[in-house]
XYZ file of C-alpha atoms in Angstrom:
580
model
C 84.849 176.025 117.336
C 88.238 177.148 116.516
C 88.970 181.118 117.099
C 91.078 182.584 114.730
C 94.377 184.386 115.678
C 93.298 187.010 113.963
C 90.264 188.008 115.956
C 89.801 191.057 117.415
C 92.905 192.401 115.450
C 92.739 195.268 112.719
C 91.769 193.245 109.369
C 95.018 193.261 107.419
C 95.627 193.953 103.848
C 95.786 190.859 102.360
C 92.294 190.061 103.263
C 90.614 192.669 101.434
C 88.208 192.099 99.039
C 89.164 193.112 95.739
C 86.163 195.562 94.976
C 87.150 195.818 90.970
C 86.956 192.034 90.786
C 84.112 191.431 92.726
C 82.009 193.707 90.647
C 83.285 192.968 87.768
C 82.249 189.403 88.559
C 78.916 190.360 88.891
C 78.097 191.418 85.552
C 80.809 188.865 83.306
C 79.664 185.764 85.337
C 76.386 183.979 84.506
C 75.034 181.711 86.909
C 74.618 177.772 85.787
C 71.158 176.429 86.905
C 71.730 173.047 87.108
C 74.386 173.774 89.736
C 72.533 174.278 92.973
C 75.134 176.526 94.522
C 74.795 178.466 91.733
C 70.504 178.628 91.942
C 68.112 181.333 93.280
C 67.730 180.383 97.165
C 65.382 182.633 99.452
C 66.531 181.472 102.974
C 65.665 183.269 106.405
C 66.863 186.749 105.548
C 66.165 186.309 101.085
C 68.825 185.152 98.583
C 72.784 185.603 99.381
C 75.479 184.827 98.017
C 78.832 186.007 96.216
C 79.661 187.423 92.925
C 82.976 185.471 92.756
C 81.192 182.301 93.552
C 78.415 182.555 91.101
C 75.655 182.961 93.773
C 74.936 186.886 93.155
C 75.245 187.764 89.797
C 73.523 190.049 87.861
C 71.786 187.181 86.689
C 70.393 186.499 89.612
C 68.944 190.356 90.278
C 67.402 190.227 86.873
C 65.972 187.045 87.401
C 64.545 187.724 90.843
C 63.354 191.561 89.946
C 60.739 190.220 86.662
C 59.804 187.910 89.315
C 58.807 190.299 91.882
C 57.072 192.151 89.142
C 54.933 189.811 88.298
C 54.052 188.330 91.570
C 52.917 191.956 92.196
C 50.978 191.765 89.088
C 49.148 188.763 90.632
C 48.545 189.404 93.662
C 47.128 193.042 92.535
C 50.054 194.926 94.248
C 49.905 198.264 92.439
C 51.097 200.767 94.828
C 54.628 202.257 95.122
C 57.855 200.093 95.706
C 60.153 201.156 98.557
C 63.522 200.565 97.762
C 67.006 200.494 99.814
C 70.572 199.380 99.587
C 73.136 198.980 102.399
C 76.744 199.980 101.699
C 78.888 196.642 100.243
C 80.270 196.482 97.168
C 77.545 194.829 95.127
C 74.999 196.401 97.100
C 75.235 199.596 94.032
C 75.737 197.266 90.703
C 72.136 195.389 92.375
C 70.490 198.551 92.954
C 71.162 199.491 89.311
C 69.947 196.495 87.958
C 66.902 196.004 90.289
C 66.078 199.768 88.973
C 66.206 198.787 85.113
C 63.714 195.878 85.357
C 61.417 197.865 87.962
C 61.035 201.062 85.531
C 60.826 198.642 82.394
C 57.745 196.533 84.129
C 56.189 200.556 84.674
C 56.776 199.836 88.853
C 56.537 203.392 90.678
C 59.741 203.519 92.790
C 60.768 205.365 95.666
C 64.401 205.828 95.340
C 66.718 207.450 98.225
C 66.975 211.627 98.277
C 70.962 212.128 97.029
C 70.947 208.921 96.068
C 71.835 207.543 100.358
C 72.139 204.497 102.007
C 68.705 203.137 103.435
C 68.547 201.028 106.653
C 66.270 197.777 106.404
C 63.873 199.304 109.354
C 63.501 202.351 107.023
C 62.328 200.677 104.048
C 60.321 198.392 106.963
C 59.007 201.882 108.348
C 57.678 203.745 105.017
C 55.704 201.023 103.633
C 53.740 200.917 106.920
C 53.496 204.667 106.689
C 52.280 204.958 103.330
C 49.804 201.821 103.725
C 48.247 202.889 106.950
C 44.774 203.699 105.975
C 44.901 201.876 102.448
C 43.052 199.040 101.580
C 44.197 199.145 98.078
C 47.397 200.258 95.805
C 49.449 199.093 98.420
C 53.232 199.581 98.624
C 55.780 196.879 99.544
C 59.529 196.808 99.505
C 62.939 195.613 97.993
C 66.244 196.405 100.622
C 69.467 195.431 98.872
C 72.009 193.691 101.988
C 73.280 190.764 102.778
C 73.106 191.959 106.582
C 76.137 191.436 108.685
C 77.882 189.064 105.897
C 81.427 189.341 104.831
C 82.642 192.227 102.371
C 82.238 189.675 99.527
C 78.265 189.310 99.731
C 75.326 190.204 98.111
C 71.908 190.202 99.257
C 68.093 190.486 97.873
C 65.408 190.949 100.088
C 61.561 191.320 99.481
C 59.512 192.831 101.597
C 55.153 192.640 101.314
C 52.974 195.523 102.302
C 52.554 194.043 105.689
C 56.538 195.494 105.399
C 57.971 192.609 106.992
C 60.311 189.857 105.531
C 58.188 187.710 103.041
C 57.294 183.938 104.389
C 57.800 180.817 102.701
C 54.589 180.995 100.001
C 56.063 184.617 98.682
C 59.432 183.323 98.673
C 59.011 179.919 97.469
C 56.722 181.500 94.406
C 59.536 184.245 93.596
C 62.422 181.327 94.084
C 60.514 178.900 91.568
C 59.910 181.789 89.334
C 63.042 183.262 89.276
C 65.067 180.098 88.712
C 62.544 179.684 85.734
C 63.973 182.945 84.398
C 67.554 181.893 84.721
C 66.823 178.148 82.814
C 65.375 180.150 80.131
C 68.151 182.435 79.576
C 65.910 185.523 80.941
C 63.657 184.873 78.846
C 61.209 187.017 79.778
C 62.801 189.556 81.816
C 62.082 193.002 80.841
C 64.701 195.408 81.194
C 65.561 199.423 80.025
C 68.420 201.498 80.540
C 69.520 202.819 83.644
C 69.836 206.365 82.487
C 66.265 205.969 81.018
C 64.795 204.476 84.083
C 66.155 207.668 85.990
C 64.252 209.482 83.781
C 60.659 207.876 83.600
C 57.806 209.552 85.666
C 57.494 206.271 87.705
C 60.855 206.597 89.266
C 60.248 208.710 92.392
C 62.596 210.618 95.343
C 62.078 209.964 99.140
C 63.179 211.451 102.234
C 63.501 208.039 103.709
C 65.955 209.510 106.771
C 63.556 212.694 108.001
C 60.611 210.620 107.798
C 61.877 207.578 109.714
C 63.706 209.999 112.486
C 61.234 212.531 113.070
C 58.544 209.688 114.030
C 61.244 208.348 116.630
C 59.596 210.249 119.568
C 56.531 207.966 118.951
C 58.366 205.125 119.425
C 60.938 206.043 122.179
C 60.884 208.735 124.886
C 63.297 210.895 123.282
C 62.814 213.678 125.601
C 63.905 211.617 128.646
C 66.474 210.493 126.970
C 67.692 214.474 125.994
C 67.002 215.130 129.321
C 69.239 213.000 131.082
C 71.985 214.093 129.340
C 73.330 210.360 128.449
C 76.474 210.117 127.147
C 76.830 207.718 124.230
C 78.546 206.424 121.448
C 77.980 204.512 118.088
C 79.434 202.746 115.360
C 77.443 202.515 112.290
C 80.540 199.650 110.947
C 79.889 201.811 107.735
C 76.637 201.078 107.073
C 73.382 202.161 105.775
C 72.786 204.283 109.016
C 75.830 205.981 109.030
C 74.451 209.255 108.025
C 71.166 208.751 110.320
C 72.625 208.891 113.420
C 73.891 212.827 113.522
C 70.173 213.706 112.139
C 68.951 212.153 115.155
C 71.144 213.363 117.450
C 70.996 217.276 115.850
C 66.669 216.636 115.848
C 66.662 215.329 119.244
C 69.571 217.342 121.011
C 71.230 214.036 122.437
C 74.727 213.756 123.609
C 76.045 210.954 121.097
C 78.875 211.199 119.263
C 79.337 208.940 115.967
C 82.647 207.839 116.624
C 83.493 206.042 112.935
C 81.853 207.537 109.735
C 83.715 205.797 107.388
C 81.853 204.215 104.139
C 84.264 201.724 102.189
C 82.948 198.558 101.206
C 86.223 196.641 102.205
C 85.069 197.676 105.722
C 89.176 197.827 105.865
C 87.812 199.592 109.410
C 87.041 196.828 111.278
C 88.429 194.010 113.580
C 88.313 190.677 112.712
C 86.051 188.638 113.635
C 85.897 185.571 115.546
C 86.628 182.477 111.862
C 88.983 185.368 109.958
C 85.938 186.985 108.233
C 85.710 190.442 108.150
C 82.412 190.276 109.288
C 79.999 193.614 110.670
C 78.179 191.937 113.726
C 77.216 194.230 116.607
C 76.948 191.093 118.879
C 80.579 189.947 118.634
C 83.299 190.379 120.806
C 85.607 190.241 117.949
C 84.224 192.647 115.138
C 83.174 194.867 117.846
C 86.774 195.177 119.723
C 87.252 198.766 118.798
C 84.037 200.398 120.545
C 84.175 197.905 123.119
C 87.492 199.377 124.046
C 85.608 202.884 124.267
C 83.215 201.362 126.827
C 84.538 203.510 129.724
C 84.160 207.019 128.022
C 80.559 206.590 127.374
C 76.876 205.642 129.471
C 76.451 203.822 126.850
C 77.823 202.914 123.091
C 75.821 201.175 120.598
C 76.367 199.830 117.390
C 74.284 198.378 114.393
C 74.865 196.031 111.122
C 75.351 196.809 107.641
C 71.542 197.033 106.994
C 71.057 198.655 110.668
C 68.503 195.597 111.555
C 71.061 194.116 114.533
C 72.408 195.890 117.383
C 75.199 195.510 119.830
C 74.665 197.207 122.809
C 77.832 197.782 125.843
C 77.589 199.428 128.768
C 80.278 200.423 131.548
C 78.812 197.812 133.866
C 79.330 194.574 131.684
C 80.676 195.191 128.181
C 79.116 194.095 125.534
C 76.159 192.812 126.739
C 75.308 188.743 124.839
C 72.100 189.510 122.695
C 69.686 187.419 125.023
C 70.612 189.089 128.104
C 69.678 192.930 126.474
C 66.613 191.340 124.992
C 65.523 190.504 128.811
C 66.484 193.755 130.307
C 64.627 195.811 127.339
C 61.523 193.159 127.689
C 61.367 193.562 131.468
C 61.785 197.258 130.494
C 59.216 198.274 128.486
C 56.229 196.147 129.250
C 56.263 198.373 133.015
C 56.922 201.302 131.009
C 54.548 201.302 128.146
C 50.723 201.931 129.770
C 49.257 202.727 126.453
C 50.376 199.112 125.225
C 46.643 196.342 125.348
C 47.139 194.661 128.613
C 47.144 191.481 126.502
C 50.148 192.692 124.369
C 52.516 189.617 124.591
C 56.284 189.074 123.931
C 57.641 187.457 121.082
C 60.777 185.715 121.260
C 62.592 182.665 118.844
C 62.716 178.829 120.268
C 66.145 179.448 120.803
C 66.274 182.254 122.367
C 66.814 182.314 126.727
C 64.647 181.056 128.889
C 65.303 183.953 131.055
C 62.723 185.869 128.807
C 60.044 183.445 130.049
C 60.954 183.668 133.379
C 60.656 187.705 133.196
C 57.402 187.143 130.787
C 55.431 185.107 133.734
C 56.285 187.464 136.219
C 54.919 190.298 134.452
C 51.709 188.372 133.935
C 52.201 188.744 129.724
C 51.655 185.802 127.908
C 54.350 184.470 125.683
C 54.819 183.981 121.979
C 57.527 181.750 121.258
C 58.486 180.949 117.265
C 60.715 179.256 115.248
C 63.771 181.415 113.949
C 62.884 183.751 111.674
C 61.281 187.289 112.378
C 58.541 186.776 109.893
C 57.119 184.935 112.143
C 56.179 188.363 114.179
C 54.781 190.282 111.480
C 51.175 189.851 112.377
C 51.548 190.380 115.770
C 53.281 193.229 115.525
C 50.965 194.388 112.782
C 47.695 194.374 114.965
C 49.610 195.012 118.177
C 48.993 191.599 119.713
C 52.575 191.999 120.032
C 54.430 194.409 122.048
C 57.947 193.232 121.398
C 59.502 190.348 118.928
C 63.163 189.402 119.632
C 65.292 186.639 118.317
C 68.686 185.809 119.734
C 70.951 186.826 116.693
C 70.088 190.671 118.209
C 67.114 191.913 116.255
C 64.048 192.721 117.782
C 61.661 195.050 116.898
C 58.305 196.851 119.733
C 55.326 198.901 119.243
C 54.958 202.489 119.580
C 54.014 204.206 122.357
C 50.653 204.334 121.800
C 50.292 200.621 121.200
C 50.455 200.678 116.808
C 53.073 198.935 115.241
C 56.462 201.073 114.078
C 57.941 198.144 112.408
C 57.233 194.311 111.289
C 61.148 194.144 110.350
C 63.887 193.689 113.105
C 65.117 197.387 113.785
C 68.635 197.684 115.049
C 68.315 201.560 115.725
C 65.402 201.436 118.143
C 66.453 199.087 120.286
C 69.589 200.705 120.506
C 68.447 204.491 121.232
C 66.461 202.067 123.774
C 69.181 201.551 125.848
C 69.885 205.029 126.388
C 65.797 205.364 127.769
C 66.140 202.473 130.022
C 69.228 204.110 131.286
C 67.690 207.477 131.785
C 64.111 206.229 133.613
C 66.177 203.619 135.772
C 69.448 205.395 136.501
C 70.769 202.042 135.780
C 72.148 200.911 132.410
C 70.676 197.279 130.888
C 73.984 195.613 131.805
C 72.875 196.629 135.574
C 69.404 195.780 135.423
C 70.338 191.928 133.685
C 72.225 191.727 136.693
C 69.501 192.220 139.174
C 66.920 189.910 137.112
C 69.433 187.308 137.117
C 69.736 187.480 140.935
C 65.996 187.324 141.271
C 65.435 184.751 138.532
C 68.759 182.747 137.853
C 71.448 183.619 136.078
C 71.454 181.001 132.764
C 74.266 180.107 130.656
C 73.760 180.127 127.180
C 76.061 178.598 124.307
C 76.183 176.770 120.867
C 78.341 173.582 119.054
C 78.178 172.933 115.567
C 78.293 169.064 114.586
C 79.013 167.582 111.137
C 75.944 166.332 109.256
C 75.290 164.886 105.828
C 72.500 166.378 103.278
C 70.487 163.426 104.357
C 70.675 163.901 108.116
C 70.296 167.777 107.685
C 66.848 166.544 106.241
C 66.370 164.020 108.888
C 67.158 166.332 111.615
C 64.637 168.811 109.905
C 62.034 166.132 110.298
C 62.082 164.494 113.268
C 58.980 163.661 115.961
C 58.977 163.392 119.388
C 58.429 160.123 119.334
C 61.889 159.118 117.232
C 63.989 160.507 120.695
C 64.803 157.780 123.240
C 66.102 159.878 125.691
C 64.083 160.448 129.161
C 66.298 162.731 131.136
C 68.900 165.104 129.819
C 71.869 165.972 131.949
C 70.525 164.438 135.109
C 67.001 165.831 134.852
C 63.937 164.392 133.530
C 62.695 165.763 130.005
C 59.628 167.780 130.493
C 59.174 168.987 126.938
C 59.963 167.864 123.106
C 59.226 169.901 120.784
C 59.138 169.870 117.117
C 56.813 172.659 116.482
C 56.785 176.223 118.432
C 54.164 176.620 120.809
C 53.236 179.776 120.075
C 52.082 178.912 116.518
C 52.623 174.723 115.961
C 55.048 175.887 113.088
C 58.161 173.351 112.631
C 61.043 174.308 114.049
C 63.220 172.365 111.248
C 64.803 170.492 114.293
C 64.083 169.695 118.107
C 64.286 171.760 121.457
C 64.361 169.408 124.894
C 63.603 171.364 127.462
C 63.627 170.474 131.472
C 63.000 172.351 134.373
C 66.623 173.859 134.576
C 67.838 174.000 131.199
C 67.378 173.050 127.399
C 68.424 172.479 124.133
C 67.545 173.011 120.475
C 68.867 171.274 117.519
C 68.347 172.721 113.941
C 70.674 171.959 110.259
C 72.226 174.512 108.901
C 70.921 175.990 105.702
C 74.463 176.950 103.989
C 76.645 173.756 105.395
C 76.812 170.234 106.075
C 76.574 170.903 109.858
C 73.873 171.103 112.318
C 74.089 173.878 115.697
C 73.115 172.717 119.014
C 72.009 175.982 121.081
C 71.643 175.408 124.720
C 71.394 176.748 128.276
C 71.680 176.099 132.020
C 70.494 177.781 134.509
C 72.319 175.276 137.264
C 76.294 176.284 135.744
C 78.394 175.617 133.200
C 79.091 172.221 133.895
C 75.550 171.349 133.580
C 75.444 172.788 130.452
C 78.867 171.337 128.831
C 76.594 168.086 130.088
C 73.419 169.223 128.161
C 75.411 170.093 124.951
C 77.563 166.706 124.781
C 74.171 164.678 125.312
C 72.566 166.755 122.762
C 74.829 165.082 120.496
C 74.550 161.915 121.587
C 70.489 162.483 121.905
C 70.970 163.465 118.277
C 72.947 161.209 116.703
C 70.485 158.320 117.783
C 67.708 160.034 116.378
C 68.944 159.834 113.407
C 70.329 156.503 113.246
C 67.849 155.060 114.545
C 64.279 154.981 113.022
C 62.127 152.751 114.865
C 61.025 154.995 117.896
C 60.538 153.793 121.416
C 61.643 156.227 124.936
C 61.189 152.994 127.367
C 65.088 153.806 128.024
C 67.065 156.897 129.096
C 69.945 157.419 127.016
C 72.572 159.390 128.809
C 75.526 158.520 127.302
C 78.398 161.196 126.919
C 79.807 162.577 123.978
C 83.778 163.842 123.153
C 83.591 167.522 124.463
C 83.813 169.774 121.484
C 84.960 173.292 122.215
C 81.923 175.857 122.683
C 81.651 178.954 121.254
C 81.837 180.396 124.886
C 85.243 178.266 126.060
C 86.733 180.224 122.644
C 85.694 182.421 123.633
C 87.224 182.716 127.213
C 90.284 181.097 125.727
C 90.874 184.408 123.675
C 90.550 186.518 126.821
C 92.996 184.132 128.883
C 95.592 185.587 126.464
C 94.668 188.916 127.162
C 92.427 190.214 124.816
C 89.161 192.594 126.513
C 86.233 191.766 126.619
């Protein structure tokens, strides 16, 4: 991959997003069904896209909004709706819209007090609260974001009273639904006034920021944490937490200091990030340049995404730390410091997350839950508290109270974060330190990613491939213990491959938005092993799908040209003097 000269530099002018347009796009444009750019598409994280490009429209919110009410209406969901934006530009012309179909289909909504941002998590958090107890009139969830995405995007997510993301039956039903709507000219699709549906009875207040941050003490030791005195920083990156974080630190008497409050949907705030995007990830080097530069002021500095369900975390000790290696020191973490947790609590993590998790997971005798990406794969483990913590490796994660219940069944960036401050406090050693030492005992891995061009056809090939259909018996010089197509932890397909052997491994999987597939791999014997592993990925790939008639009587380890990783661009930018 190619870093842009741009990264880690203030975003300049010229890329702005032009706010007027962009709205304006979303209510003149009008979506054409038969294009399939241009459909209703519920991916990993619900339907994105761009007003300007005809992907988020307010077509497309109408559309998806009668869906959700009647879904609802079938599946007997009668109780409140939670509902929550984030802070880009379409994120308020959705809301509005989203409002108008709810009140029209007589939904009872819980709108923000003084009309505030509201962090996925939150919306996450008071379903769960309002449905503990309830085995009817249920509440479930809308949150407005597109995440991390660029300043141009929209975003629609749906969340059932189990107030996780939805899986693939409530999204596929709401996509088929939806896209029925928009070939039928919305026919269909009930719809009032805004000012009117401000007005009904059914359209409710909530304190969505007291409730979520007094409960925080049940979740994290708070009082150590107050105690200790830690000093820390974060960076909201002007979004939907920005005004949660001086609650918490006024309620909990913490030393933290919000060092950017800014809200402007340009996000003219931030450093580029690592393509030219203006992009709000808390696990980049590049859009995170301006805290990381604060490192040595603070303990500890912390930031989260748009919708507050990512974090970044950097300590003093090692910067900002990659996602996988916080998720290890926060797994080893908690499972020896949570005693009210069931001894049989296990840890969730993604296929392509670091084997450095399983490593830590055997040695503290927990079993281990590994899924295909996606955190909806957690929810019912969290739920009944089978399991303590689910992580993925795009930093979100999400762990059980104190007492063992579940807090959240969405990723919550704000935990894990305050998190870091605990672990800091009870070790008096931050998370960079303790990585350190469990790499010492256990390895230290080396994790990275390629991206390979793929047709629509292989994207589907790659999605369905067996074990059987790769040749290949050893990878990089060692033999190939595992294949898998499905995760272990609960035989769902991965949409790809992972090879795994007894020092490293790789996973293959298309991309859902481009003709390109990503290779994710690691090594735990250096990075030459692992430049190895990714260029005969490639070449493991590119067989399987050319070739259909399976047979593995041969090793094939062939090389592949070297394509630049994600990690040697990302040492490239330091060479010329950029921090880390």
């Amino acid at each position: 991959m190619k870093i842009s000269p741009l990264a880690g530099k203030p975003v300049e002018s010229s890329m702005l997003v032009n706010v007027p347009k962009l709205v304006s796009a979303y209510y003149t444009n009008i979506p054409d069904p038969s294009v399939s750019e241009q459909r209703i598409a519920f991916g990993t994280s619900g339907h994105r896209g761009s007003s300007l490009k005809n992907s988020f429209n307010e077509w497309h919110i109408l559309a998806i909004s009668q869906a959700i009410c009647q879904y609802r209406k079938q599946q007997g969901i009668n109780g409140p709706l939670f509902l929550g934006i984030d802070t880009h530009a379409l994120s308020e012309p959705a809301f509005i819209t989203v409002l108008e179909v709810l009140a029209a289909n007589g939904v009872e909504v819980m709108i923000a007090d003084k009309d505030d941002y509201t962090p996925t998590p939150v919306i996450s958090h008071a379903i769960l609260t309002y449905n503990r107890g309830r085995d009817y009139g249920l509440a479930d969830g809308i949150i407005i974001t597109p995440s991390h995405n660029p300043s141009d995007s929209g975003g629609f997510k749906y969340n059932p009273p189990h107030g996780g993301p939805a899986d693939n039956d409530v999204t596929g039903w709401i996509e088929t639904h939806a896209n029925a709507f928009l070939e039928s000219n919305l026919q269909g699709v009930k719809r009032i006034s805004y000012q009117k549906a401000m007005r009904l009875s059914t359209t409710h207040r909530h304190d969505y920021l007291n409730a979520y941050v007094n409960d925080l003490s049940n979740v994290l030791d708070m009082e150590a944490i107050h105690n200790a005195g830690i000093n820390m920083a974060v960076d909201p990156l002007g979004g939907a937490g920005v005004h949660y974080w001086a609650r918490i630190a006024d309620r909990y008497g913490l030393n933290l200091t919000v060092v950017n409050e800014i809200v402007d949907p340009t996000f003219r705030f931030m450093t580029v990030d690592w393509d030219g995007q203006v992009r709000m990830d808390p696990s980049s080097p590049y859009a995170m340049q301006h805290l990381i530069d604060l490192k040595n002021h603070f303990d500890i500095a912390f930031a989260c995404d748009t919708d507050h369900d990512r974090h970044g975390i950097i300590t003093r000790s090692a910067g900002l730390l990659p996602p996988n290696h916080y998720l290890s020191a926060a797994i080893y973490y908690l499972f020896q410091n949570r005693p009210k947790w069931h001894k049989d609590a296990a840890v969730g993590k993604t296929v392509v997350s670091s084997q450095m998790i399983d490593r830590i997971t055997r040695k503290l005798e927990r079993k281990l839950y590994e899924v295909p990406v996606g955190f909806k794969w957690f929810v019912d483990g969290l739920l009944d508290g089978s399991l303590g913590f689910g992580g993925e490796e795009s930093a979100g994660a999400s762990f059980l109270r104190v007492d063992g219940s579940v807090w959240t069944t969405d990723k919550d960036g704000i935990t894990p974060a305050l998190l870091s401050a605990e672990i800091t406090a009870h070790m008096g050693r931050d998370p960079g330190e303790i990585y350190r030492e469990l790499a010492r005992e256990y390895g230290e891995p080396i994790y990275d990613r390629v991206e390979a061009s793929a047709t629509p056809e292989q994207k589907q090939m790659l999605a369905q491939l067996s074990p059987e259909q790769i040749l290949s018996v050893e990878l990089a010089g060692e033999k190939i213990q595992t294949i898998l197509t499905h995760a272990p932890g609960n035989n769902a397909s991965i949409g790809g491959l992972k090879i795994i052997t007894e020092n490293g491994w790789f996973a293959a999987r298309p991309s859902g938005t481009e003709d390109i597939y990503k290779i994710y791999a690691e090594s735990f014997k250096g990075t030459d092993h692992l430049r190895c592993i990714l260029e005969e990925a490639q070449v493991i790939v590119n067989k399987a799908l050319t070739e259909r008639t399976p047979s593995r009587d041969k090793a094939q380890t062939s090389s592949a040209p070297h394509q630049q990783t994600v990690s040697e661009a990302k040492e490239e930018w330091r060479n010329e003097g950029n921090p880390n």
